Coordinates of C-alpha atoms and ligand atoms in Angstrom, one line a residue:
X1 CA 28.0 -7.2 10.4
X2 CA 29.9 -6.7 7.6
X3 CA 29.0 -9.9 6.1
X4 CA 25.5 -9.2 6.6
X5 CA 25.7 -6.1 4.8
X6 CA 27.1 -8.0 1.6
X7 CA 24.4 -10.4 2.0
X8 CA 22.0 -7.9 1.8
X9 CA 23.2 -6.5 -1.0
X10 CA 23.5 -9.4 -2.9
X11 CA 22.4 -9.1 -7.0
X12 CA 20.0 -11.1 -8.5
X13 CA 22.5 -11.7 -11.2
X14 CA 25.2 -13.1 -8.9
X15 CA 23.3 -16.4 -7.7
X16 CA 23.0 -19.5 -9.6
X17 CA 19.4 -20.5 -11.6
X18 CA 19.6 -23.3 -9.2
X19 CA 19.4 -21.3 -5.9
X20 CA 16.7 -19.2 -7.7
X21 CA 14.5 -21.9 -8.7
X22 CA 14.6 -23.7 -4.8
X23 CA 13.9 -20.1 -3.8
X24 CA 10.7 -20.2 -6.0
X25 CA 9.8 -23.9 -5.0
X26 CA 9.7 -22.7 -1.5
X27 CA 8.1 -19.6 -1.9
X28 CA 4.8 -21.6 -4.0
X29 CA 5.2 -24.3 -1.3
X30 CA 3.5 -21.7 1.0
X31 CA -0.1 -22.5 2.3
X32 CA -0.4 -18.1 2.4
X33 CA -0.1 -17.2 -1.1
X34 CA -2.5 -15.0 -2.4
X35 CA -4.9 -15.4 -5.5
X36 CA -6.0 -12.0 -6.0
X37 CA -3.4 -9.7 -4.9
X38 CA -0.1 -8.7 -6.3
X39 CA 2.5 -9.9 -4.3
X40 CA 6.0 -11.3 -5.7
X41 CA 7.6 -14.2 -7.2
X42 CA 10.2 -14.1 -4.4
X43 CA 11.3 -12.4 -2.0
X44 CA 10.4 -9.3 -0.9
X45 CA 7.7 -6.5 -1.6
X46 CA 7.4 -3.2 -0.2
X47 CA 6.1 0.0 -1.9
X48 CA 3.6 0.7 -4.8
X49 CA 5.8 2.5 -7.7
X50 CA 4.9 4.8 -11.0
X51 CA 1.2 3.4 -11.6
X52 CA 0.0 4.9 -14.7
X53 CA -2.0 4.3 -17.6
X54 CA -0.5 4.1 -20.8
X55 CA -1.3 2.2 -24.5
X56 CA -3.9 0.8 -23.4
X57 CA -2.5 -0.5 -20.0
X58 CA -2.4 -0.1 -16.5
X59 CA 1.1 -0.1 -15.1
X60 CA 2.2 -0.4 -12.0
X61 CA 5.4 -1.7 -10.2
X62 CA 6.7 -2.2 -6.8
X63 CA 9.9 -2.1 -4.9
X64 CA 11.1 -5.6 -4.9
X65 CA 14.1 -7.7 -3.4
X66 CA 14.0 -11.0 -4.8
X67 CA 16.5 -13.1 -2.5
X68 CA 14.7 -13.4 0.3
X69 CA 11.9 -11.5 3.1
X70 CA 14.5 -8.6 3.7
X71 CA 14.6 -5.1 2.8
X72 CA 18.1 -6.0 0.3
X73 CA 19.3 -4.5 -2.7
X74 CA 16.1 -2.9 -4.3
X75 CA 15.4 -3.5 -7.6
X76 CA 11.6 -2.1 -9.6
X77 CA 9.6 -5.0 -10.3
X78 CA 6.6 -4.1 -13.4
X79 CA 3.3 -5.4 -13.4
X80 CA 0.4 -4.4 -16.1
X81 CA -3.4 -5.4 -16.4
X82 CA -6.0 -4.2 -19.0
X83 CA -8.7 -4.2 -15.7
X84 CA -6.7 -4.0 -12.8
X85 CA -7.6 -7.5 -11.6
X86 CA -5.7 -10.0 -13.9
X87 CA -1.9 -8.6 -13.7
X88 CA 1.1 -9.7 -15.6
X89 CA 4.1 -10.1 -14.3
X90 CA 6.0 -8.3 -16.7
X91 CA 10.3 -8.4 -14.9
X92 CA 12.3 -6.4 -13.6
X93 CA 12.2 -2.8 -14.5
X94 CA 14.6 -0.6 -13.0
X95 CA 17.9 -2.6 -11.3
X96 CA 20.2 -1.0 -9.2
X97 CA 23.4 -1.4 -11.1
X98 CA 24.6 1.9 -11.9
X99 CA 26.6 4.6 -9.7
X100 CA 23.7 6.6 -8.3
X101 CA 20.9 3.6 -7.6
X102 CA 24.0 0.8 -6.6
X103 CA 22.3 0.2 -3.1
X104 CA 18.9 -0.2 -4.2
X105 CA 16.4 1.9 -6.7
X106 CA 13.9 3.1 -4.2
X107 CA 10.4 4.4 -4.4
X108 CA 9.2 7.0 -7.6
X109 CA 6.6 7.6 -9.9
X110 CA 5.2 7.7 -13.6
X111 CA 4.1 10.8 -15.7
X112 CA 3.5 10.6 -19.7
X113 CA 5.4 12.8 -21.1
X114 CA 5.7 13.1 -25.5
X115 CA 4.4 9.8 -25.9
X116 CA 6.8 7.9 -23.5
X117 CA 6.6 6.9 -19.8
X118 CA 9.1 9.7 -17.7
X119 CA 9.7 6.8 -14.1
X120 CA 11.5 9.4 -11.4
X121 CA 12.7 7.7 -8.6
X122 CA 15.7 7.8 -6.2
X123 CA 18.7 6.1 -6.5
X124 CA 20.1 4.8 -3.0
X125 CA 23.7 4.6 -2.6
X126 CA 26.6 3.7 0.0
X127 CA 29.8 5.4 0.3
X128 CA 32.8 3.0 1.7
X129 CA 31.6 4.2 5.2
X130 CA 28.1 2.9 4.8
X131 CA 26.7 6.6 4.7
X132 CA 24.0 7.0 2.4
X133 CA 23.7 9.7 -0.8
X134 CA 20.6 9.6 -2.9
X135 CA 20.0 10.8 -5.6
X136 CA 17.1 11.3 -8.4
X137 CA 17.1 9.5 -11.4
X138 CA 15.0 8.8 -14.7
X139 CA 14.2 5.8 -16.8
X140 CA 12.0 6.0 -19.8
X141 CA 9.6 3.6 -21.1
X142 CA 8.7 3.4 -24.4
X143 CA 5.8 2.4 -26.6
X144 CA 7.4 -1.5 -26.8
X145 CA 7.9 -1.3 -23.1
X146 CA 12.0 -1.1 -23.2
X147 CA 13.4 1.0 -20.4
X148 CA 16.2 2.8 -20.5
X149 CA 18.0 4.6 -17.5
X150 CA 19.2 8.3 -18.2
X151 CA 23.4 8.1 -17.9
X152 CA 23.1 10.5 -15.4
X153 CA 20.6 10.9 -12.3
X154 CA 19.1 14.1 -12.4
X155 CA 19.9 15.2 -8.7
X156 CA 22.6 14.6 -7.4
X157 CA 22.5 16.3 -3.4
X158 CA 20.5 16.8 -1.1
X159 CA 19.7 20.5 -0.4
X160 CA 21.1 22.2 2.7
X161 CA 18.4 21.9 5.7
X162 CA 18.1 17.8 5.1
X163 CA 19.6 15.0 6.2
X164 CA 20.2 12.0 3.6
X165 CA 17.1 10.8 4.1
X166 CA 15.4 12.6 1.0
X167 CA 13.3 10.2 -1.3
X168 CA 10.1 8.7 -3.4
X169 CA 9.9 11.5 -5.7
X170 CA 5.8 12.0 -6.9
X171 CA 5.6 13.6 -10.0
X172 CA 3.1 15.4 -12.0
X173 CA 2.3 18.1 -15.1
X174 CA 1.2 21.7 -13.7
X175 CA 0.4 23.4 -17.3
X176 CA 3.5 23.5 -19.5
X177 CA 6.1 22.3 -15.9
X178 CA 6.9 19.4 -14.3
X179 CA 6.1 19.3 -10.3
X180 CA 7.1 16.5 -7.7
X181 CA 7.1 16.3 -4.0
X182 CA 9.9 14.1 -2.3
X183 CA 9.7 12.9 1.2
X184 CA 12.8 14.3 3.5
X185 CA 14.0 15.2 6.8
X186 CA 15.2 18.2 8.2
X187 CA 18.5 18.6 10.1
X188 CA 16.9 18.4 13.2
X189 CA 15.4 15.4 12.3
X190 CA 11.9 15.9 12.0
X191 CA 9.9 15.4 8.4
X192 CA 8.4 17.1 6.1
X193 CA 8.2 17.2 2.2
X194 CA 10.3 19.7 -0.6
X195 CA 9.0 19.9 -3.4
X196 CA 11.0 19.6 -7.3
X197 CA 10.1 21.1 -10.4
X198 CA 11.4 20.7 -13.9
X199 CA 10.2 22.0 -17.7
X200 CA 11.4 18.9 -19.5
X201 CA 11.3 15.9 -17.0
X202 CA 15.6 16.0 -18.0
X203 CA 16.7 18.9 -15.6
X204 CA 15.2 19.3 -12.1
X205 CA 15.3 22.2 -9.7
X206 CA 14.5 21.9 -5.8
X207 CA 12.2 24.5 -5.2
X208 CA 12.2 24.2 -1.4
X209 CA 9.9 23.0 1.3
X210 CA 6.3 22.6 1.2
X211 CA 5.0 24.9 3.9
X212 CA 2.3 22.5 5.6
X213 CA 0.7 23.1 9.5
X214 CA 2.7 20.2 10.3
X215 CA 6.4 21.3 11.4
X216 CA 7.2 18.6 14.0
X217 CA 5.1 15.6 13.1
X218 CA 6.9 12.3 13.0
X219 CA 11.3 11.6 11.9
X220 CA 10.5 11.5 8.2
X221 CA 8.1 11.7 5.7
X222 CA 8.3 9.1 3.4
X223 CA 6.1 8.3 0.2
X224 CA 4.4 11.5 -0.3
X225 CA 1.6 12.1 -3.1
X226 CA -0.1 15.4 -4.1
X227 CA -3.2 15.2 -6.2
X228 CA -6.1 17.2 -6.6
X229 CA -9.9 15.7 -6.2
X230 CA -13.4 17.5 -6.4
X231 CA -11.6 20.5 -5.9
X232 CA -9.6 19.7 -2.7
X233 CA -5.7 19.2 -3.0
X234 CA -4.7 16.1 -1.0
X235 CA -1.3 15.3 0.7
X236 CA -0.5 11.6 1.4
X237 CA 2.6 11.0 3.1
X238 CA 3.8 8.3 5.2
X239 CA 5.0 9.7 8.4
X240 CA 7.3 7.8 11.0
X241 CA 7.7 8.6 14.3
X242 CA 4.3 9.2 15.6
X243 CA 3.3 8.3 19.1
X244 CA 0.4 6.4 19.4
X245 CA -2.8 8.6 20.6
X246 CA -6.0 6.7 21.6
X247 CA -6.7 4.5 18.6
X248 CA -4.5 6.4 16.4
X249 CA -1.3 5.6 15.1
X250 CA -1.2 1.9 16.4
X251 CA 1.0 0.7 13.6
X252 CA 5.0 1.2 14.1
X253 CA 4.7 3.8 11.2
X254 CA 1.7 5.9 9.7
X255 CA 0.7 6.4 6.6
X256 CA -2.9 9.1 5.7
X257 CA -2.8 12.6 4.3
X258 CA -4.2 16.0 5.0
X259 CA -6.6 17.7 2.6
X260 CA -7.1 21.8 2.3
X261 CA -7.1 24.4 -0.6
X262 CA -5.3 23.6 -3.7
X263 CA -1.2 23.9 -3.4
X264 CA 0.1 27.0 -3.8
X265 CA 3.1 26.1 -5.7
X266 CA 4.3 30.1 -6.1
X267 CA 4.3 30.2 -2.1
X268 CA 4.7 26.6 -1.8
X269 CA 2.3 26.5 0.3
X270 CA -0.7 24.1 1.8
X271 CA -3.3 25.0 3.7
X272 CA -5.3 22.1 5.3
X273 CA -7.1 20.4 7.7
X274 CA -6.0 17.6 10.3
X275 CA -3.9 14.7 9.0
X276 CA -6.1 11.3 8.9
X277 CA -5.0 7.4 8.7
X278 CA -6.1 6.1 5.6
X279 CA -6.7 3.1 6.7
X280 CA -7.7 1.2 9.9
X281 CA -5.8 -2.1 9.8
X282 CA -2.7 -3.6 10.7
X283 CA -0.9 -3.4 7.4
X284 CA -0.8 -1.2 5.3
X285 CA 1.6 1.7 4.1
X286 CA 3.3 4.0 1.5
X287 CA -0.2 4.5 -1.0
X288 CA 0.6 5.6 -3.7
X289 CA -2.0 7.0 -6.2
X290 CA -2.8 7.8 -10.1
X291 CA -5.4 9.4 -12.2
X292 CA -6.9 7.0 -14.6
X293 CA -8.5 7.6 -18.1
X294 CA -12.0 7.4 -16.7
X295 CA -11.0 10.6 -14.6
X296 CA -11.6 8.1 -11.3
X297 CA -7.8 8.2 -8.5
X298 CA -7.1 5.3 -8.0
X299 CA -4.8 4.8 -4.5
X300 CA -2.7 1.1 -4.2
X301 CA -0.9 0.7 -0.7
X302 CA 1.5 -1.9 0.4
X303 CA -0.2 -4.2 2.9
X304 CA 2.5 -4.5 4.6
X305 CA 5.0 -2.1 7.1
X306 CA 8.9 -1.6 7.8
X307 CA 11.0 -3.3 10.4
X308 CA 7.8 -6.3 11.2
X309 CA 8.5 -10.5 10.9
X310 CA 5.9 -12.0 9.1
X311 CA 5.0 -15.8 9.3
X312 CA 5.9 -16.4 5.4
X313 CA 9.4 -15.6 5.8
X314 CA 10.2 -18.3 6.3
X315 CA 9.0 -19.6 2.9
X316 CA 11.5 -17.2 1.3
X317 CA 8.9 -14.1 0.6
X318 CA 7.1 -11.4 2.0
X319 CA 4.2 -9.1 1.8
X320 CA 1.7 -7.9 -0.9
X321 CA -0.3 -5.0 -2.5
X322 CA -3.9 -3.9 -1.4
X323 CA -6.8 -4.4 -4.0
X324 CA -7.2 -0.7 -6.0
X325 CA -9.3 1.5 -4.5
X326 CA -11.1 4.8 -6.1
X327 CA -11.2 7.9 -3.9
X328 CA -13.9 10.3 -3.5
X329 CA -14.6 12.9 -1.2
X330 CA -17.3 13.3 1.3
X331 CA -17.7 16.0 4.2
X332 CA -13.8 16.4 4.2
X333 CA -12.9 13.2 4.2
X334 CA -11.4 10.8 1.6
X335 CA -13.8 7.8 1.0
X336 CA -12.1 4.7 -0.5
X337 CA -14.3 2.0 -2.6
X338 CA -13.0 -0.8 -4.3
X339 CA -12.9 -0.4 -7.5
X340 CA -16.1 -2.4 -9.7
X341 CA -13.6 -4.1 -11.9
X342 CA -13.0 -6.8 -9.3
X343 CA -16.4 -8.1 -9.5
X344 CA -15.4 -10.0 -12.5
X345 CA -13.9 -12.4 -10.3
X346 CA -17.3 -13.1 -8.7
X347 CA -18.2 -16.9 -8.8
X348 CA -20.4 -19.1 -6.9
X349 CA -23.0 -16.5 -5.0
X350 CA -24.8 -17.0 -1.6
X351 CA -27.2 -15.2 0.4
X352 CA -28.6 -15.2 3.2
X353 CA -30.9 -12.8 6.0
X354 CA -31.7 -13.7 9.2
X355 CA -32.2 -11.7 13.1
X356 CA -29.5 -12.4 15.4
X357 CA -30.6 -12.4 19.2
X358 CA -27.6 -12.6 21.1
X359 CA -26.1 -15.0 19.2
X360 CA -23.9 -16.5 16.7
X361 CA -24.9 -18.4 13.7
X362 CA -23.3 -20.1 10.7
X363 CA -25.4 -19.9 7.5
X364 CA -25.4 -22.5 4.8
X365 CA -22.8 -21.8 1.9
X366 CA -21.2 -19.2 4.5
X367 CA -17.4 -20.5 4.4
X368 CA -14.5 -20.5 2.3
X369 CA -10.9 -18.7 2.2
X370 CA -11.2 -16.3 -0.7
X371 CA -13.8 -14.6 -1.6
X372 CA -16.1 -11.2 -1.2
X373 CA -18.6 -11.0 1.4
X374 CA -21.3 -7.7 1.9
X375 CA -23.2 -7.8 5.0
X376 CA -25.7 -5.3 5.8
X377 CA -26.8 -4.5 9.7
X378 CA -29.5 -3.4 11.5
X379 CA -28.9 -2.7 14.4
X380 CA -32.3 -3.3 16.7
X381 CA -30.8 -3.3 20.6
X382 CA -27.4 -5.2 20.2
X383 CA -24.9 -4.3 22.4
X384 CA -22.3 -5.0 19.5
X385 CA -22.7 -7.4 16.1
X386 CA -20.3 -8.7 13.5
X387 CA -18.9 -11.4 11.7
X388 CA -16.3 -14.1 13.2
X389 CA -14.6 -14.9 9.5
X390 CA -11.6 -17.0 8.8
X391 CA -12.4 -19.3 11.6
X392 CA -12.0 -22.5 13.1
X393 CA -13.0 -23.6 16.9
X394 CA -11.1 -20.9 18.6
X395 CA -8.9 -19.9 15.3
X396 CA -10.9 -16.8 14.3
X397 CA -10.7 -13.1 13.2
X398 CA -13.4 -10.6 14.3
X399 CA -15.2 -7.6 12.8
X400 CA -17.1 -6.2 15.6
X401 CA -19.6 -3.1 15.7
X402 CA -19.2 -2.1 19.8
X403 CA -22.3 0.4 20.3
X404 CA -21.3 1.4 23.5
X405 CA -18.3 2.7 22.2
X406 CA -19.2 3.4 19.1
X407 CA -16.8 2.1 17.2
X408 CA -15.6 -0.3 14.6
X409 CA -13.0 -3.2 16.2
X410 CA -11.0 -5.4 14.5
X411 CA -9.2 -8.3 16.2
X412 CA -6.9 -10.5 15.1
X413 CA -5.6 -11.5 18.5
X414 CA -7.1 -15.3 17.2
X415 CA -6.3 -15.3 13.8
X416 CA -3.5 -17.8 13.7
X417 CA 0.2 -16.7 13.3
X418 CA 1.7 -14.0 15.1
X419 CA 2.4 -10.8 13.6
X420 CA 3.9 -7.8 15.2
X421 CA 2.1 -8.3 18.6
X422 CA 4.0 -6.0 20.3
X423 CA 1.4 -3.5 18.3
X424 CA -1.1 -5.1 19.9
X425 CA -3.8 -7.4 18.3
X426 CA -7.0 -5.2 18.1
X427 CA -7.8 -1.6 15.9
X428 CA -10.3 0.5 16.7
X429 CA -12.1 2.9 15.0
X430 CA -14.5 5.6 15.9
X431 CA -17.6 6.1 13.4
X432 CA -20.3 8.5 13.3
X433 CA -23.9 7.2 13.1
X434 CA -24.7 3.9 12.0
X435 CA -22.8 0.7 11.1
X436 CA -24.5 -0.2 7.9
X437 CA -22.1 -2.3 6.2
X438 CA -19.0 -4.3 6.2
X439 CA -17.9 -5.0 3.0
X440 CA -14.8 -7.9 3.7
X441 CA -12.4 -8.9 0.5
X442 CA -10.8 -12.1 1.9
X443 CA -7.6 -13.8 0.4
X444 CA -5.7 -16.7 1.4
X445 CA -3.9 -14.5 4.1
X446 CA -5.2 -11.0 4.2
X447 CA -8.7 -9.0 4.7
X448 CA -9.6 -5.6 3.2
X449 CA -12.5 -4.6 5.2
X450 CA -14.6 -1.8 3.6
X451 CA -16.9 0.0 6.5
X452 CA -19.8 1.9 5.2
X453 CA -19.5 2.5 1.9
X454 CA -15.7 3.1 1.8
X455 CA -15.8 5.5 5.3
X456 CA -13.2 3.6 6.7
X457 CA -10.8 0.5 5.9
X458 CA -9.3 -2.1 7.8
X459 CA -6.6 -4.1 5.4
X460 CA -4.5 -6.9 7.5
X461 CA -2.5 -9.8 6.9
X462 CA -3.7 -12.5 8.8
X463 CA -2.4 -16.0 8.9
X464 CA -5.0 -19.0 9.5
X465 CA -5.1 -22.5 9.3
X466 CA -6.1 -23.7 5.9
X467 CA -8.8 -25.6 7.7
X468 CA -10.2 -22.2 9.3
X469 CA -13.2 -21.7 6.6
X470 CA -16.1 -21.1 8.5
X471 CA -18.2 -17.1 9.0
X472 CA -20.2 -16.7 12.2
X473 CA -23.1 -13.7 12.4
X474 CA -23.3 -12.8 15.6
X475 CA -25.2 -10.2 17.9
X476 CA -24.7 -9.7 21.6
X477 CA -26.5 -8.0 24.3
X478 CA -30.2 -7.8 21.9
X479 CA -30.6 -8.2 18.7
X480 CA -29.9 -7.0 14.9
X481 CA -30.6 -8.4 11.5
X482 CA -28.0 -8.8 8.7
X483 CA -28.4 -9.4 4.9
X484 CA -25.1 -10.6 3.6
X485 CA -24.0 -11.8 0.1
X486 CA -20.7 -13.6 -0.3
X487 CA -18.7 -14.4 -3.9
X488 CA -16.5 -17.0 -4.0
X489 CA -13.2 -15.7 -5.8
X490 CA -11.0 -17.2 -9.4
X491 CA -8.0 -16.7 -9.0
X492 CA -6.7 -13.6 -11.2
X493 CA -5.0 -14.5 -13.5
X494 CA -1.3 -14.3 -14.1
X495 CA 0.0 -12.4 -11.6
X496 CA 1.6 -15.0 -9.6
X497 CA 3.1 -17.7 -11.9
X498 CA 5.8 -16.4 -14.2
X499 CA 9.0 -16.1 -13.0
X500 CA 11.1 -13.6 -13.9
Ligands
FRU1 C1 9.1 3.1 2.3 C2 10.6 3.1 1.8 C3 10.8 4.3 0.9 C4 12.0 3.8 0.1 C5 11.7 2.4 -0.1 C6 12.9 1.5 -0.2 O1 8.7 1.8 2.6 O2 11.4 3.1 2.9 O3 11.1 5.5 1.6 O4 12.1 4.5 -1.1 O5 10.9 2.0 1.0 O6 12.5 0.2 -0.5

């Protein structure tokens, strides 16, 4: 045990080039490597961290532990793209070498503040008993892109009422004051969020806890972000501990948000409605969100969870980011669309239209392993209709309309490797009214499934055969027609090449 820990926390600087580099051989040795989402040069990736916009830039970084598929020693990996599709892999931001991050800098945000980029984040420690402290720290980045750590984190204990579990700091301005929520759980172990404020960004004061209509919901709240949106303030949290309930909360851990009236931050207070999964799929958690210079949120999740094998571990690396997506608001609901910018990726186009009656067909051109598909239903008197994509003879993964049920299903129990099947191997997602469209983004080992328009998302890992190319239309029980479009994808550029 003991041993393992050390392992764990093992430093990038304490292994040879060599050892690094066979890493990295194994790692681009992988048949599952992605082309057009971020994902890292080894090792492991788990949250999205301070995305922001600044010179010119989009930034955005991740939590990252390069020495293998294993939540280790932490460090913040930086990324930046002038169109949020070509990314640059720009090194290590943040490492965890200093007495109040030493076991990992975790999770935190970005906020401009006098010109410079203000990163809050926590700082994990370990006392000689393995009992963890965090604390809240700041690293500035300037106008070259140097960051520099403050000598001293900002916060230094966690408030009476919370366990140790207090983290991923989400900052923003509020007039002339400096607000952030932070996830945490109470004493009696049950999450919720507290929220910081500070007039400089240098000297923070815990306010206390956001009063939300959610007092016993889930262990901890991780990962929270507060925004405001067409005049709606939003929550998104991660929650762990939630039961499942019909087809909700399938995944091990959650991750949605609640929307009401604006935060009251005098009464720390949020009135809202019910909490809602933000997305539909298998993978997918901590989102984390920013407000671009075109006024549009942009919301990034790790598509990915905690405590889950997945079949690249074995190449020495793990997990990846979801395409951007811009939020809107409709009928008191968040609707998520991927954001225009990745069209540019677009290559080769084919289309096709045709009327299913109860049957499956492959269409000329149809195929390939990444690339963006749209395809548009009507429904006529199928039973159910959909698209088989990512398949094979029985290899496939399924995008089904059921009308009976009325409901959206996504199966992956064909779609090659194993992944965390004791989740099960289907989602399902109630929609009301018509299934119009399925809009599928498909990389070399995950699919982001758009349904109508951004009302819902499926993202998932999945893990096919090379050889499993081929897209089946089908329609069961009646008939339906479809009009579908498919890109084939470029690579983006840069993202995954240079080393660090
Ligand atoms: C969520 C999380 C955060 C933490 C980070 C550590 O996935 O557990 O709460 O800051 O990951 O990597």
């Amino acid at each position: 045990m003991e041993l393992q820990r050390e392992k764990k926390y093992i430093r990038l600087d304490q292994v040879s080039q060599q050892e690094i580099d066979s890493l990295i051989s194994k790692v681009n040795s992988c048949l599952w490597r992605q082309t057009f989402h971020i994902q890292p040069v080894s090792g492991l990736l788990n949250d999205p961290n301070g995305f922001c916009y600044y010179n010119g830039e989009y930034h955005l970084f991740y939590q990252w532990h390069p020495l293998g598929p294993v939540h280790g020693l932490k460090y913040w990996y930086h990324t930046k793209s002038a169109d949020l599709v070509n990314w640059k892999n720009v090194g290590i931001a943040i490492q965890p070498d200093n007495y109040f991050d030493s076991h990992g800098a975790y999770s935190g945000s970005a906020v401009e503040h006098e010109g410079k980029i203000y990163l809050l984040y926590t700082g994990n420690t370990r006392d000689e008993h393995f009992e963890r402290h965090p604390h809240q720290c700041i690293a500035i980045m300037d106008a070259e892109g140097k960051i520099t750590k403050l000598e001293k984190s900002v916060l230094d204990n966690v408030p009476a009422g919370y366990t140790e579990h207090f983290r991923d700091p989400k900052v923003w301005r509020e007039g002339d004051r400096f607000y952030a929520v932070i996830g945490a759980q109470r004493t009696d172990k049950t999450g919720t969020v507290c929220l910081l404020s500070s007039p400089n960004l240098l000297d923070w004061k815990f306010e206390g806890e956001l009063d939300t209509e959610l007092d016993s919901f889930g262990f901890m709240w991780e990962c929270p972000d507060y925004f405001e949106i067409e005049n709606q303030g939003v929550l998104i949290f991660s929650p762990q501990g939630l039961k499942p309930e019909g087809d909700l909360y399938q995944n091990i851990y959650q991750a949605g948000y609640v929307m009401g009236k604006k935060i009251d931050l005098e009464r720390k207070e949020l009135i809202h409605g019910n909490f809602i999964e933000l997305d539909r799929g298998f993978d997918f958690y901590a989102p984390h969100t920013m407000q671009d210079p075109k006024g549009r949120r942009l919301l990034v999740g790790w598509m990915g969870l905690p405590e889950i094998e997945y079949p690249t571990d074995i190449n020495g690396w793990a997990h990846c980011l979801t395409i951007p997506r811009e939020l809107s608001v409709d009928d008191g609901k968040l609707i998520q669309k991927p954001v225009p910018e990745l069209q540019s990726l677009r290559k080769k186009k084919v289309e096709a239209a045709d009327i299913l009656s109860n049957e499956k067909k492959v269409v000329e051109g149809f195929s390939g392993d990444t690339y963006e598909l749209v395809c548009e239903f009507e429904q006529g008197n199928a039973l159910e209709y959909g698209i088989e994509f990512r398949a094979d003879g029985n290899e496939k993964t399924v995008i089904t309309y059921d009308a009976i049920q009325e409901k959206v299903i996504l199966d992956r129990t064909q779609s090659g490797q194993v992944i965390g099947s004791t989740f099960g191997t289907v989602r399902k997602c109630h929609i009301d009214g018509d299934v119009y469209k399925f809009h599928l983004f498909v990389d070399s080992s995950s699919v982001e499934i758009f349904v109508n328009d951004g009302e819902e998302v499926f993202s998932s890992r999945i893990f096919p055969d090379g050889k499993s190319q081929e897209i089946r239309f089908f329609a069961t029980g009646g008939s339906a027609s479809f009009k579908a479009v498919k890109w084939d994808y470029k690579t983006a550029q840069g993202m995954n090449k240079e080393v660090c």
